[in-house]
Tab-separated table of C-alpha atoms in Angstrom:
chain	number	residue	atom	x	y	z
A	3	UNK	CA	3.547	-54.038	-89.844
A	4	UNK	CA	4.016	-51.323	-87.683
A	5	UNK	CA	1.344	-48.400	-87.786
A	6	UNK	CA	0.275	-45.756	-86.089
A	7	UNK	CA	-2.174	-43.775	-86.297
A	8	UNK	CA	-3.410	-40.145	-86.565
A	9	UNK	CA	-6.628	-38.193	-86.789
A	10	UNK	CA	-6.945	-36.133	-89.515
A	11	UNK	CA	-6.593	-32.445	-89.746
A	12	UNK	CA	-9.837	-30.334	-90.761
A	13	UNK	CA	-9.449	-27.770	-93.299
A	14	UNK	CA	-9.862	-24.071	-92.461
A	15	UNK	CA	-11.793	-22.609	-94.904
A	16	UNK	CA	-10.083	-19.169	-93.473
A	17	UNK	CA	-7.745	-19.146	-95.532
A	18	UNK	CA	-7.173	-18.253	-98.968
A	19	UNK	CA	-5.999	-21.706	-101.081
A	20	UNK	CA	-8.809	-23.895	-99.067
A	21	UNK	CA	-11.981	-21.292	-100.194
A	22	UNK	CA	-9.999	-21.646	-103.394
A	23	UNK	CA	-9.990	-25.544	-103.540
A	24	UNK	CA	-13.449	-25.320	-101.984
A	25	UNK	CA	-14.762	-22.851	-104.299
A	26	UNK	CA	-13.420	-24.820	-107.521
A	27	UNK	CA	-14.326	-27.920	-106.233
A	28	UNK	CA	-18.125	-26.367	-105.906
A	29	UNK	CA	-17.898	-25.531	-109.366
A	30	UNK	CA	-16.873	-28.554	-110.955
A	31	UNK	CA	-19.149	-30.255	-108.934
A	32	UNK	CA	-22.237	-28.199	-110.168
A	33	UNK	CA	-20.666	-29.105	-114.244
A	34	UNK	CA	-21.638	-32.385	-113.201
A	35	UNK	CA	-25.204	-32.570	-111.871
A	36	UNK	CA	-27.656	-34.407	-114.084
A	37	UNK	CA	-25.073	-37.753	-113.579
A	38	UNK	CA	-26.350	-41.107	-113.989
A	39	UNK	CA	-25.009	-43.645	-111.754
A	40	UNK	CA	-25.826	-46.775	-112.142
A	41	UNK	CA	-25.682	-49.878	-109.855
A	42	UNK	CA	-22.292	-51.999	-109.397
A	43	UNK	CA	-22.839	-55.626	-108.944
A	44	UNK	CA	-19.847	-58.135	-109.207
A	45	UNK	CA	-18.071	-54.533	-110.942
A	46	UNK	CA	-20.641	-54.850	-113.715
A	47	UNK	CA	-22.417	-51.792	-113.893
A	48	UNK	CA	-25.841	-51.903	-114.497
A	49	UNK	CA	-28.390	-48.876	-115.772
A	50	UNK	CA	-32.189	-49.257	-115.523
A	51	UNK	CA	-35.132	-47.272	-115.996
A	52	UNK	CA	-36.662	-46.761	-113.081
A	53	UNK	CA	-34.525	-44.078	-111.213
A	54	UNK	CA	-33.850	-42.383	-108.270
A	55	UNK	CA	-34.164	-38.796	-108.296
A	56	UNK	CA	-31.441	-36.976	-106.379
A	57	UNK	CA	-32.274	-33.093	-105.720
A	58	UNK	CA	-30.350	-30.256	-103.706
A	59	UNK	CA	-32.354	-29.212	-100.531
A	60	UNK	CA	-31.334	-26.311	-100.604
A	61	UNK	CA	-32.780	-25.427	-104.041
A	62	UNK	CA	-35.209	-28.322	-104.635
A	63	UNK	CA	-35.037	-27.415	-108.507
A	64	UNK	CA	-31.827	-28.869	-108.766
A	65	UNK	CA	-31.602	-32.248	-109.180
A	66	UNK	CA	-28.140	-33.233	-108.051
A	67	UNK	CA	-28.336	-36.502	-110.403
A	68	UNK	CA	-29.982	-39.946	-111.398
A	69	UNK	CA	-29.483	-43.445	-109.544
A	70	UNK	CA	-30.439	-46.535	-110.875
A	71	UNK	CA	-33.365	-48.346	-108.741
A	72	UNK	CA	-32.287	-51.633	-107.652
A	73	UNK	CA	-35.186	-54.844	-107.695
A	74	UNK	CA	-34.969	-57.745	-105.486
A	75	UNK	CA	-33.373	-59.827	-108.684
A	76	UNK	CA	-30.508	-57.653	-107.986
A	77	UNK	CA	-30.687	-58.057	-104.340
A	78	UNK	CA	-30.376	-61.745	-104.744
A	79	UNK	CA	-27.458	-61.226	-107.886
A	80	UNK	CA	-24.961	-58.966	-105.301
A	81	UNK	CA	-25.862	-61.294	-102.285
A	82	UNK	CA	-24.634	-64.121	-104.859
A	83	UNK	CA	-21.363	-62.027	-106.029
A	84	UNK	CA	-21.028	-61.128	-102.532
A	85	UNK	CA	-20.672	-64.780	-101.937
A	86	UNK	CA	-18.807	-65.520	-104.519
A	87	UNK	CA	-16.053	-63.149	-103.425
A	88	UNK	CA	-16.096	-64.031	-100.088
A	89	UNK	CA	-14.688	-67.209	-100.816
A	90	UNK	CA	-10.724	-65.621	-102.447
A	91	UNK	CA	-11.207	-62.361	-100.246
A	92	UNK	CA	-11.367	-64.341	-96.857
A	93	UNK	CA	-8.016	-65.694	-97.335
A	94	UNK	CA	-6.345	-62.213	-98.375
A	95	UNK	CA	-3.420	-61.653	-95.497
A	96	UNK	CA	-4.148	-58.511	-93.661
A	97	UNK	CA	-1.128	-56.794	-94.552
A	98	UNK	CA	-2.639	-57.385	-98.498
A	99	UNK	CA	-6.524	-56.228	-97.088
A	100	UNK	CA	-4.710	-53.356	-94.939
A	101	UNK	CA	-2.585	-52.152	-98.286
A	102	UNK	CA	-6.368	-51.420	-100.007
A	103	UNK	CA	-7.094	-49.843	-97.556
A	104	UNK	CA	-4.075	-47.435	-97.840
A	105	UNK	CA	-4.860	-46.768	-101.281
A	106	UNK	CA	-8.567	-45.097	-100.564
A	107	UNK	CA	-7.422	-43.355	-97.890
A	108	UNK	CA	-4.732	-41.749	-100.556
A	109	UNK	CA	-7.900	-41.763	-103.207
A	110	UNK	CA	-9.819	-39.667	-100.529
A	111	UNK	CA	-7.596	-37.049	-99.633
A	112	UNK	CA	-6.165	-36.759	-103.151
A	113	UNK	CA	-10.574	-36.232	-103.794
A	114	UNK	CA	-11.410	-34.537	-100.527
A	115	UNK	CA	-12.704	-31.508	-102.049
A	116	UNK	CA	-14.619	-32.710	-104.803
A	117	UNK	CA	-15.811	-35.154	-101.794
A	118	UNK	CA	-16.848	-32.132	-99.896
A	119	UNK	CA	-18.919	-30.813	-102.698
A	120	UNK	CA	-20.717	-33.587	-103.765
A	121	UNK	CA	-21.898	-33.299	-99.624
A	122	UNK	CA	-22.819	-29.675	-99.741
A	123	UNK	CA	-24.693	-29.902	-102.649
A	124	UNK	CA	-26.737	-33.679	-101.965
A	125	UNK	CA	-27.164	-33.056	-98.431
A	126	UNK	CA	-26.907	-29.293	-97.128
A	127	UNK	CA	-24.033	-29.291	-95.217
A	128	UNK	CA	-22.113	-26.658	-95.189
A	129	UNK	CA	-18.134	-26.570	-95.757
A	130	UNK	CA	-17.001	-27.413	-92.252
A	131	UNK	CA	-19.491	-30.121	-91.637
A	132	UNK	CA	-18.618	-32.121	-94.724
A	133	UNK	CA	-15.035	-31.445	-94.799
A	134	UNK	CA	-15.334	-32.771	-91.297
A	135	UNK	CA	-17.164	-35.758	-92.405
A	136	UNK	CA	-13.461	-37.002	-95.092
A	137	UNK	CA	-11.872	-36.484	-91.662
A	138	UNK	CA	-13.888	-38.754	-89.855
A	139	UNK	CA	-13.984	-41.544	-92.840
A	140	UNK	CA	-10.096	-41.360	-93.028
A	141	UNK	CA	-9.696	-41.496	-89.348
A	142	UNK	CA	-12.195	-44.971	-89.329
A	143	UNK	CA	-10.029	-46.828	-92.178
A	144	UNK	CA	-6.480	-45.885	-90.015
A	145	UNK	CA	-8.152	-46.784	-87.102
A	146	UNK	CA	-9.323	-50.577	-88.763
A	147	UNK	CA	-5.704	-50.632	-89.961
A	148	UNK	CA	-4.271	-49.847	-85.971
A	149	UNK	CA	-7.141	-52.238	-85.270
A	150	UNK	CA	-6.712	-55.721	-87.457
A	151	UNK	CA	-3.406	-55.910	-86.503
A	152	UNK	CA	-3.685	-55.910	-82.917
A	153	UNK	CA	-6.740	-58.355	-83.641
A	154	UNK	CA	-4.624	-60.486	-85.785
A	155	UNK	CA	-2.083	-61.531	-83.243
A	156	UNK	CA	-4.946	-63.412	-82.296
A	157	UNK	CA	-6.138	-64.040	-78.493
A	158	UNK	CA	-4.159	-65.380	-76.225
A	159	UNK	CA	-3.938	-68.465	-74.396
A	160	UNK	CA	-2.904	-71.066	-71.860
A	161	UNK	CA	0.206	-73.243	-73.069
A	162	UNK	CA	1.392	-76.169	-72.209
A	163	UNK	CA	4.454	-78.384	-73.499
A	164	UNK	CA	2.287	-81.501	-74.802
A	165	UNK	CA	-0.020	-79.113	-77.296
A	166	UNK	CA	0.326	-75.808	-79.148
A	167	UNK	CA	-3.134	-74.034	-79.741
A	168	UNK	CA	-4.115	-70.739	-81.343
A	169	UNK	CA	-6.810	-68.955	-81.267
A	170	UNK	CA	-7.272	-66.608	-84.446
A	171	UNK	CA	-9.698	-64.879	-85.754
A	172	UNK	CA	-11.393	-64.874	-88.670
A	173	UNK	CA	-14.153	-63.202	-90.940
A	174	UNK	CA	-17.217	-64.345	-90.738
A	175	UNK	CA	-18.970	-64.252	-94.705
A	176	UNK	CA	-21.326	-61.590	-97.233
A	177	UNK	CA	-22.844	-58.768	-95.451
A	178	UNK	CA	-25.450	-55.842	-95.800
A	179	UNK	CA	-24.503	-52.555	-94.974
A	180	UNK	CA	-28.122	-50.413	-94.824
A	181	UNK	CA	-26.212	-46.600	-95.032
A	182	UNK	CA	-27.731	-43.181	-93.261
A	183	UNK	CA	-28.224	-39.785	-95.567
A	184	UNK	CA	-26.912	-37.396	-91.858
A	185	UNK	CA	-23.431	-38.799	-92.222
A	186	UNK	CA	-23.676	-40.057	-96.381
A	187	UNK	CA	-19.953	-40.676	-96.491
A	188	UNK	CA	-18.144	-41.575	-93.180
A	189	UNK	CA	-20.578	-43.371	-91.730
A	190	UNK	CA	-21.045	-45.762	-94.968
A	191	UNK	CA	-16.951	-45.727	-95.221
A	192	UNK	CA	-16.903	-46.726	-91.602
A	193	UNK	CA	-19.360	-49.787	-92.456
A	194	UNK	CA	-17.515	-50.844	-95.903
A	195	UNK	CA	-14.089	-50.765	-94.286
A	196	UNK	CA	-15.057	-52.522	-91.022
A	197	UNK	CA	-16.452	-55.306	-93.036
A	198	UNK	CA	-13.860	-55.294	-96.019
A	199	UNK	CA	-10.521	-55.345	-93.561
A	200	UNK	CA	-12.144	-57.837	-91.656
A	201	UNK	CA	-11.275	-60.244	-94.960
A	202	UNK	CA	-15.670	-60.137	-95.571
A	203	UNK	CA	-17.719	-58.719	-98.388
A	204	UNK	CA	-20.690	-57.061	-98.084
A	205	UNK	CA	-23.543	-55.183	-100.367
A	206	UNK	CA	-24.161	-51.385	-99.759
A	207	UNK	CA	-27.577	-50.045	-99.908
A	208	UNK	CA	-27.202	-45.984	-99.625
A	209	UNK	CA	-29.988	-43.615	-98.808
A	210	UNK	CA	-32.051	-42.860	-101.178
A	211	UNK	CA	-32.114	-39.388	-100.397
A	212	UNK	CA	-27.957	-38.975	-101.147
A	213	UNK	CA	-27.513	-42.244	-103.613
A	214	UNK	CA	-24.629	-39.765	-105.041
A	215	UNK	CA	-22.246	-38.903	-102.534
A	216	UNK	CA	-22.287	-42.401	-102.561
A	217	UNK	CA	-21.626	-43.396	-105.369
A	218	UNK	CA	-18.820	-41.269	-105.418
A	219	UNK	CA	-17.479	-43.642	-102.633
A	220	UNK	CA	-17.902	-46.571	-104.865
A	221	UNK	CA	-16.261	-44.859	-107.238
A	222	UNK	CA	-12.690	-44.620	-105.417
A	223	UNK	CA	-13.398	-48.619	-104.310
A	224	UNK	CA	-13.781	-49.555	-107.710
A	225	UNK	CA	-10.499	-47.055	-108.578
A	226	UNK	CA	-8.409	-48.747	-105.713
A	227	UNK	CA	-7.950	-51.586	-107.239
A	228	UNK	CA	-10.647	-53.462	-105.124
A	229	UNK	CA	-11.697	-57.103	-105.731
A	230	UNK	CA	-14.909	-57.236	-108.254
A	231	UNK	CA	-17.485	-58.086	-105.692
A	232	UNK	CA	-16.071	-57.272	-102.551
A	233	UNK	CA	-18.655	-54.428	-102.620
A	234	UNK	CA	-21.171	-53.976	-104.234
A	235	UNK	CA	-23.226	-50.835	-104.970
A	236	UNK	CA	-26.813	-51.326	-104.848
A	237	UNK	CA	-29.292	-47.750	-104.573
A	238	UNK	CA	-32.720	-48.832	-105.007
A	239	UNK	CA	-35.689	-48.499	-102.098
A	240	UNK	CA	-35.769	-49.837	-98.401
A	241	UNK	CA	-38.560	-51.318	-98.586
A	242	UNK	CA	-37.945	-53.552	-101.474
A	243	UNK	CA	-34.209	-53.724	-101.272
A	244	UNK	CA	-33.351	-53.868	-97.569
A	245	UNK	CA	-36.201	-56.666	-97.221
A	246	UNK	CA	-34.355	-58.923	-100.017
A	247	UNK	CA	-31.417	-58.495	-98.543
A	248	UNK	CA	-31.862	-58.825	-94.730
A	249	UNK	CA	-33.653	-61.902	-95.734
A	250	UNK	CA	-31.507	-64.164	-97.816
A	251	UNK	CA	-29.974	-66.740	-96.580
A	252	UNK	CA	-26.702	-66.266	-97.575
A	253	UNK	CA	-26.691	-63.036	-95.793
A	254	UNK	CA	-23.888	-62.879	-93.216
A	255	UNK	CA	-24.816	-59.692	-90.917
A	256	UNK	CA	-26.489	-56.224	-91.438
A	257	UNK	CA	-24.852	-53.206	-90.190
A	258	UNK	CA	-27.007	-50.343	-89.918
A	259	UNK	CA	-28.194	-46.807	-89.042
A	260	UNK	CA	-31.462	-45.119	-89.392
A	261	UNK	CA	-34.205	-44.937	-87.164
A	262	UNK	CA	-35.539	-46.733	-84.018
A	263	UNK	CA	-38.515	-48.081	-85.902
A	264	UNK	CA	-36.410	-49.458	-89.316
A	265	UNK	CA	-33.494	-50.689	-87.343
A	266	UNK	CA	-36.087	-52.575	-85.114
A	267	UNK	CA	-37.762	-54.068	-87.923
A	268	UNK	CA	-34.384	-55.813	-89.822
A	269	UNK	CA	-33.033	-56.786	-85.865
A	270	UNK	CA	-36.520	-58.780	-86.493
A	271	UNK	CA	-36.730	-60.051	-90.255
A	272	UNK	CA	-33.453	-61.145	-88.720
A	273	UNK	CA	-34.098	-63.239	-86.579
A	274	UNK	CA	-36.008	-65.296	-88.239
A	275	UNK	CA	-34.675	-68.201	-90.399
A	276	UNK	CA	-34.489	-68.421	-93.970
A	277	UNK	CA	-34.906	-71.412	-95.983
A	278	UNK	CA	-31.698	-72.308	-96.593
A	279	UNK	CA	-29.654	-70.603	-93.776
A	280	UNK	CA	-26.783	-72.494	-91.538
A	281	UNK	CA	-26.024	-69.192	-88.744
A	282	UNK	CA	-28.056	-66.901	-86.613
A	283	UNK	CA	-27.303	-63.427	-88.535
A	284	UNK	CA	-25.862	-60.500	-86.914
A	285	UNK	CA	-26.568	-57.374	-87.039
A	286	UNK	CA	-25.251	-54.589	-86.120
A	287	UNK	CA	-27.299	-51.221	-85.674
A	288	UNK	CA	-27.068	-48.023	-84.988
A	289	UNK	CA	-30.688	-45.969	-84.149
A	290	UNK	CA	-30.911	-42.061	-82.700
A	291	UNK	CA	-31.355	-40.724	-79.519
A	292	UNK	CA	-33.294	-38.161	-77.889
A	293	UNK	CA	-30.455	-36.664	-76.129
A	294	UNK	CA	-30.263	-34.317	-73.224
A	295	UNK	CA	-27.820	-31.760	-71.423
A	296	UNK	CA	-28.193	-31.106	-68.090
A	297	UNK	CA	-27.177	-27.453	-66.871
A	298	UNK	CA	-27.059	-27.084	-62.467
A	299	UNK	CA	-26.306	-23.952	-60.803
A	300	UNK	CA	-22.907	-24.234	-60.673
A	301	UNK	CA	-22.672	-23.822	-64.354
A	302	UNK	CA	-20.816	-21.488	-66.678
A	303	UNK	CA	-24.354	-20.791	-68.332
A	304	UNK	CA	-22.191	-18.671	-71.059
A	305	UNK	CA	-20.286	-21.917	-72.446
A	306	UNK	CA	-23.340	-23.893	-71.137
A	307	UNK	CA	-26.006	-22.015	-73.991
A	308	UNK	CA	-23.174	-22.233	-76.716
A	309	UNK	CA	-22.852	-26.132	-75.971
A	310	UNK	CA	-26.427	-26.517	-76.022
A	311	UNK	CA	-26.963	-24.108	-79.064
A	312	UNK	CA	-23.807	-25.975	-81.168
A	313	UNK	CA	-25.409	-29.669	-80.520
A	314	UNK	CA	-29.001	-28.903	-81.028
A	315	UNK	CA	-28.463	-27.055	-84.180
A	316	UNK	CA	-25.683	-27.667	-86.191
A	317	UNK	CA	-26.445	-29.660	-89.254
A	318	UNK	CA	-30.131	-28.525	-88.980
A	319	UNK	CA	-30.399	-31.417	-85.667
A	320	UNK	CA	-29.527	-34.063	-88.044
A	321	UNK	CA	-27.583	-36.435	-86.183
A	322	UNK	CA	-28.442	-39.322	-83.754
A	323	UNK	CA	-26.022	-37.787	-81.273
A	324	UNK	CA	-28.087	-33.898	-81.425
A	325	UNK	CA	-29.378	-32.228	-78.312
A	326	UNK	CA	-33.047	-32.025	-78.403
A	327	UNK	CA	-33.516	-31.487	-74.685
A	328	UNK	CA	-32.094	-28.712	-71.934
A	329	UNK	CA	-32.575	-29.848	-68.725
A	330	UNK	CA	-32.583	-27.421	-66.518
A	331	UNK	CA	-32.146	-26.287	-62.417
A	332	UNK	CA	-34.698	-23.822	-61.804
A	333	UNK	CA	-31.970	-20.987	-60.542
A	334	UNK	CA	-30.471	-20.327	-63.360
A	335	UNK	CA	-33.569	-21.375	-65.619
A	336	UNK	CA	-35.068	-17.947	-67.411
A	337	UNK	CA	-31.073	-16.456	-67.258
A	338	UNK	CA	-30.565	-19.961	-69.631
A	339	UNK	CA	-33.449	-19.662	-71.799
A	340	UNK	CA	-33.010	-15.977	-72.715
A	341	UNK	CA	-29.065	-17.619	-74.021
A	342	UNK	CA	-29.873	-19.778	-75.474
A	343	UNK	CA	-32.374	-16.997	-77.609
A	344	UNK	CA	-29.697	-14.840	-78.404
A	345	UNK	CA	-27.555	-16.800	-79.682
A	346	UNK	CA	-30.207	-18.952	-81.426
A	347	UNK	CA	-30.948	-15.627	-83.346
A	348	UNK	CA	-27.276	-15.094	-84.148
A	349	UNK	CA	-27.181	-18.206	-86.791
A	350	UNK	CA	-27.346	-17.413	-90.300
A	351	UNK	CA	-29.197	-19.809	-92.806
A	352	UNK	CA	-29.252	-20.562	-96.521
A	353	UNK	CA	-27.715	-22.734	-98.927
A	354	UNK	CA	-24.146	-24.877	-98.381
A	355	UNK	CA	-22.676	-24.019	-101.061
A	356	UNK	CA	-23.091	-20.813	-99.274
A	357	UNK	CA	-21.343	-22.182	-96.049
A	358	UNK	CA	-24.109	-21.113	-93.533
A	359	UNK	CA	-24.221	-21.600	-90.303
A	360	UNK	CA	-27.696	-23.747	-90.614
A	361	UNK	CA	-29.080	-24.938	-94.159
A	362	UNK	CA	-32.142	-26.866	-95.449
A	363	UNK	CA	-32.850	-30.661	-94.233
A	364	UNK	CA	-32.423	-33.511	-96.312
A	365	UNK	CA	-36.543	-33.653	-97.771
A	366	UNK	CA	-40.000	-33.240	-97.117
A	367	UNK	CA	-40.872	-35.971	-95.621
A	368	UNK	CA	-38.503	-34.596	-93.411
A	369	UNK	CA	-39.392	-31.157	-93.421
A	370	UNK	CA	-43.433	-31.848	-93.005
A	371	UNK	CA	-42.274	-34.225	-90.181
A	372	UNK	CA	-40.489	-31.217	-88.436
A	373	UNK	CA	-43.186	-28.973	-88.393
A	374	UNK	CA	-45.617	-31.445	-87.273
A	375	UNK	CA	-43.439	-31.821	-83.840
A	376	UNK	CA	-43.126	-27.895	-83.798
A	377	UNK	CA	-47.143	-27.067	-83.895
A	378	UNK	CA	-47.062	-29.564	-81.438
A	379	UNK	CA	-44.669	-28.408	-79.237
A	380	UNK	CA	-46.406	-25.246	-79.489
A	381	UNK	CA	-49.284	-26.439	-77.837
A	382	UNK	CA	-46.913	-28.359	-75.326
A	383	UNK	CA	-45.014	-25.645	-74.184
A	384	UNK	CA	-44.158	-21.836	-75.241
A	385	UNK	CA	-42.551	-21.276	-77.771
A	386	UNK	CA	-39.174	-18.560	-76.944
A	387	UNK	CA	-37.200	-18.606	-81.098
A	388	UNK	CA	-38.059	-19.545	-84.456
A	389	UNK	CA	-41.081	-22.062	-84.755
A	390	UNK	CA	-41.315	-20.562	-88.478
A	391	UNK	CA	-40.578	-22.604	-92.510
A	392	UNK	CA	-40.285	-22.777	-95.569
A	393	UNK	CA	-40.255	-24.763	-98.056
A	394	UNK	CA	-41.128	-23.043	-101.439
A	395	UNK	CA	-36.934	-23.024	-102.760
A	396	UNK	CA	-35.737	-25.178	-100.236
A	397	UNK	CA	-36.499	-27.390	-96.889
A	398	UNK	CA	-35.482	-24.045	-94.115
A	399	UNK	CA	-36.808	-24.965	-91.161
A	400	UNK	CA	-36.228	-21.920	-88.518
A	401	UNK	CA	-33.858	-23.458	-84.970
A	402	UNK	CA	-36.712	-23.071	-82.622
A	403	UNK	CA	-36.711	-23.564	-79.152
A	404	UNK	CA	-39.852	-24.072	-76.769
A	405	UNK	CA	-39.240	-23.724	-73.187
A	406	UNK	CA	-41.469	-25.251	-70.195
A	407	UNK	CA	-41.682	-28.394	-71.447
A	408	UNK	CA	-43.360	-31.526	-69.471
A	409	UNK	CA	-40.708	-34.879	-69.320
A	410	UNK	CA	-43.533	-36.361	-70.425
A	411	UNK	CA	-44.457	-34.344	-73.814
A	412	UNK	CA	-44.017	-35.740	-76.977
A	413	UNK	CA	-41.414	-33.529	-78.110
A	414	UNK	CA	-38.952	-34.403	-74.499
A	415	UNK	CA	-39.584	-38.582	-76.072
A	416	UNK	CA	-39.477	-38.506	-79.218
A	417	UNK	CA	-36.894	-38.151	-81.734
A	418	UNK	CA	-37.940	-35.040	-84.537
A	419	UNK	CA	-34.620	-35.344	-86.173
A	420	UNK	CA	-34.080	-31.369	-86.986
A	421	UNK	CA	-33.843	-28.055	-85.485
A	422	UNK	CA	-35.750	-28.254	-81.794
A	423	UNK	CA	-34.631	-28.435	-79.187
A	424	UNK	CA	-37.060	-28.472	-76.047
A	425	UNK	CA	-36.453	-27.232	-72.175
A	426	UNK	CA	-37.452	-29.064	-69.192
A	427	UNK	CA	-37.270	-26.707	-65.507
A	428	UNK	CA	-35.772	-29.468	-62.587
A	429	UNK	CA	-36.060	-28.320	-58.890
A	430	UNK	CA	-32.519	-30.368	-58.497
A	431	UNK	CA	-30.264	-32.205	-59.354
A	432	UNK	CA	-31.741	-35.522	-58.581
A	433	UNK	CA	-34.895	-35.137	-60.794
A	434	UNK	CA	-32.365	-33.550	-63.639
A	435	UNK	CA	-30.766	-37.543	-63.850
A	436	UNK	CA	-34.333	-39.125	-63.683
A	437	UNK	CA	-35.418	-36.582	-66.673
A	438	UNK	CA	-32.085	-37.214	-68.716
A	439	UNK	CA	-32.657	-41.013	-68.327
A	440	UNK	CA	-36.258	-40.907	-68.421
A	441	UNK	CA	-36.884	-41.607	-72.436
A	442	UNK	CA	-36.133	-44.946	-74.517
A	443	UNK	CA	-33.071	-43.778	-76.354
A	444	UNK	CA	-29.458	-43.250	-74.501
A	445	UNK	CA	-26.953	-42.075	-76.933
A	446	UNK	CA	-25.144	-39.292	-75.772
A	447	UNK	CA	-25.546	-36.473	-73.239
A	448	UNK	CA	-23.870	-33.635	-71.361
A	449	UNK	CA	-23.513	-31.888	-67.799
A	450	UNK	CA	-22.614	-28.599	-67.358
A	451	UNK	CA	-21.573	-28.311	-64.033
A	452	UNK	CA	-18.367	-27.068	-61.501
A	453	UNK	CA	-19.765	-29.442	-58.633
A	454	UNK	CA	-17.742	-32.442	-58.374
A	455	UNK	CA	-19.907	-34.703	-57.102
A	456	UNK	CA	-22.732	-34.061	-59.530
A	457	UNK	CA	-20.268	-34.984	-62.179
A	458	UNK	CA	-19.400	-37.897	-60.141
A	459	UNK	CA	-23.310	-39.312	-59.717
A	460	UNK	CA	-23.374	-38.201	-63.893
A	461	UNK	CA	-20.557	-40.345	-64.642
A	462	UNK	CA	-22.307	-43.488	-63.200
A	463	UNK	CA	-25.781	-42.340	-63.537
A	464	UNK	CA	-26.494	-40.913	-66.844
A	465	UNK	CA	-27.540	-44.195	-68.739
A	466	UNK	CA	-25.978	-43.168	-71.719
A	467	UNK	CA	-23.159	-44.666	-74.813
A	468	UNK	CA	-21.483	-41.098	-75.170
A	469	UNK	CA	-21.592	-38.717	-71.919
A	470	UNK	CA	-19.484	-35.276	-71.695
A	471	UNK	CA	-19.157	-33.036	-69.317
A	472	UNK	CA	-19.010	-28.919	-69.709
A	473	UNK	CA	-18.871	-29.178	-73.565
A	474	UNK	CA	-21.006	-30.313	-75.987
A	475	UNK	CA	-23.260	-33.863	-76.971
A	476	UNK	CA	-22.395	-33.825	-80.521
A	477	UNK	CA	-19.003	-34.331	-82.577
A	478	UNK	CA	-17.189	-37.465	-81.423
A	479	UNK	CA	-13.741	-38.377	-82.793
A	480	UNK	CA	-12.333	-41.511	-83.807
A	481	UNK	CA	-10.441	-43.220	-80.943
A	482	UNK	CA	-10.951	-40.626	-78.889
A	483	UNK	CA	-14.959	-40.346	-78.102
A	484	UNK	CA	-15.262	-44.235	-79.049
A	485	UNK	CA	-19.724	-44.024	-80.705
A	486	UNK	CA	-22.325	-46.078	-80.363
A	487	UNK	CA	-25.626	-45.637	-77.472
A	488	UNK	CA	-27.599	-47.804	-75.422
A	489	UNK	CA	-30.621	-48.833	-75.312
A	490	UNK	CA	-32.830	-48.186	-77.888
A	491	UNK	CA	-29.638	-45.895	-79.652
A	492	UNK	CA	-28.614	-49.224	-80.896
A	493	UNK	CA	-26.253	-52.277	-79.975
A	494	UNK	CA	-23.345	-49.676	-78.709
A	495	UNK	CA	-21.261	-51.175	-81.695
A	496	UNK	CA	-18.682	-48.339	-80.550
A	497	UNK	CA	-17.359	-47.955	-84.182
A	498	UNK	CA	-13.371	-47.066	-84.825
A	499	UNK	CA	-12.536	-49.735	-82.403
A	500	UNK	CA	-11.236	-53.213	-81.649
A	501	UNK	CA	-15.315	-54.045	-80.390
A	502	UNK	CA	-16.654	-52.870	-83.185
A	503	UNK	CA	-14.408	-54.498	-86.067
A	504	UNK	CA	-15.286	-58.178	-84.198
A	505	UNK	CA	-18.357	-57.771	-85.092
A	506	UNK	CA	-17.367	-59.031	-88.382
A	507	UNK	CA	-15.013	-61.666	-87.341
A	508	UNK	CA	-15.217	-64.772	-85.184
A	509	UNK	CA	-12.977	-66.835	-83.034
A	510	UNK	CA	-11.474	-69.847	-84.287
A	511	UNK	CA	-9.386	-72.387	-81.592
A	512	UNK	CA	-6.776	-75.014	-82.929
A	513	UNK	CA	-5.057	-77.370	-80.884
A	514	UNK	CA	-2.037	-79.583	-82.290
A	515	UNK	CA	-1.044	-82.234	-79.523
A	516	UNK	CA	2.788	-82.035	-79.767
A	517	UNK	CA	3.690	-85.317	-77.563
């Protein structure tokens, strides 16, 4: 089977036909708000009295929908369903699995605007952020097809005249996907897609802030004809369901994206052997960052300011790859801060449906946490932009810049996950590199410089999984910028690659004596 990978192209909403299509999709989704979404276990819909109420963060009085809330009993049922489905799914050919994935991609393309609209309403994304996410989801699945066709060839081993030797990749079992709210569609698709294309089965526990978007994905999986039980859909409390799913003795792997604290807790639980367990559980974890962008005295300051502002404030800074620290050499410090303030002050804010550059943060909990850090930052440094917030209608926080922050200050060390940028002055490039590496994280980073030696040094010493020169530190593209971080940023899974798929597989060596 031949396959050529090509990245999906984002829609240009300046074109009248795309704008009209998006507006129509938003109207359609508005008419469906208040939808009730069931659990889906082994293809069976299960409605519960206890529900998750999903609201529009742009207009918190609006209810997007109600998702059934799973229990520990449901978690056990979902794992058992996935285990049973695995017994047949693992024997499906790669060609069959690829065929299912291609059907899913086709449904994504057909329902693209509607998927966008659900994300815009439930997560507060603007149109471009939402459509970029659907493109990424399609890219993940197409990359999985490319990778599995290569992995299906097996591992090259030495042969001899008296033995026939094969070393092949095989699936490992039934797993769990604990998915995030900030990329509620693409990362969920990437996690689930990686599992099923490699012949595994999975239970999907979506974030409680975005269960309705997750349900749209589950509906597409069902409409593709995917066999019952291969994917099970289980919204609910992370502390209840997450623990039950991770600790279940028949859970083979856990794929997680979220906070460091939760990721470490999952890793700890997975390491403890449960009664009846016969394997070491695998954990694939992406846990966030405290990403820095270095600007030296040779940099194009306009280019640097543009990249920092985009990296820090796109989707309200709610990306694990977002820039939260600008590390600037003293010779250009004041000029760059001025440019950062000027560019940030131009950003307009409003509901996702109105396609503003900035929208709301995801929830009251997130809002409260970010506000706390803004007030801490005002004491640690000097507020030069933003710093105001209002949650009367939605969860709105102005993009905030605080300068004269010390590398050891809390807002320079702790993940805020919101539109807050700490600006740190350094006296030389060596100090800049020390500050950049001076956190427990290692996800993304960037350097703005025309100095070739500085860039070469950063390539060797800037300890992050995704490093960029003279461009922003967000917007990794599948098959172009394989994504995953070091240290407390996770297990460096490098999504969209063969390396990622191998997390769901193991090698089996078969040798036959032929005389």
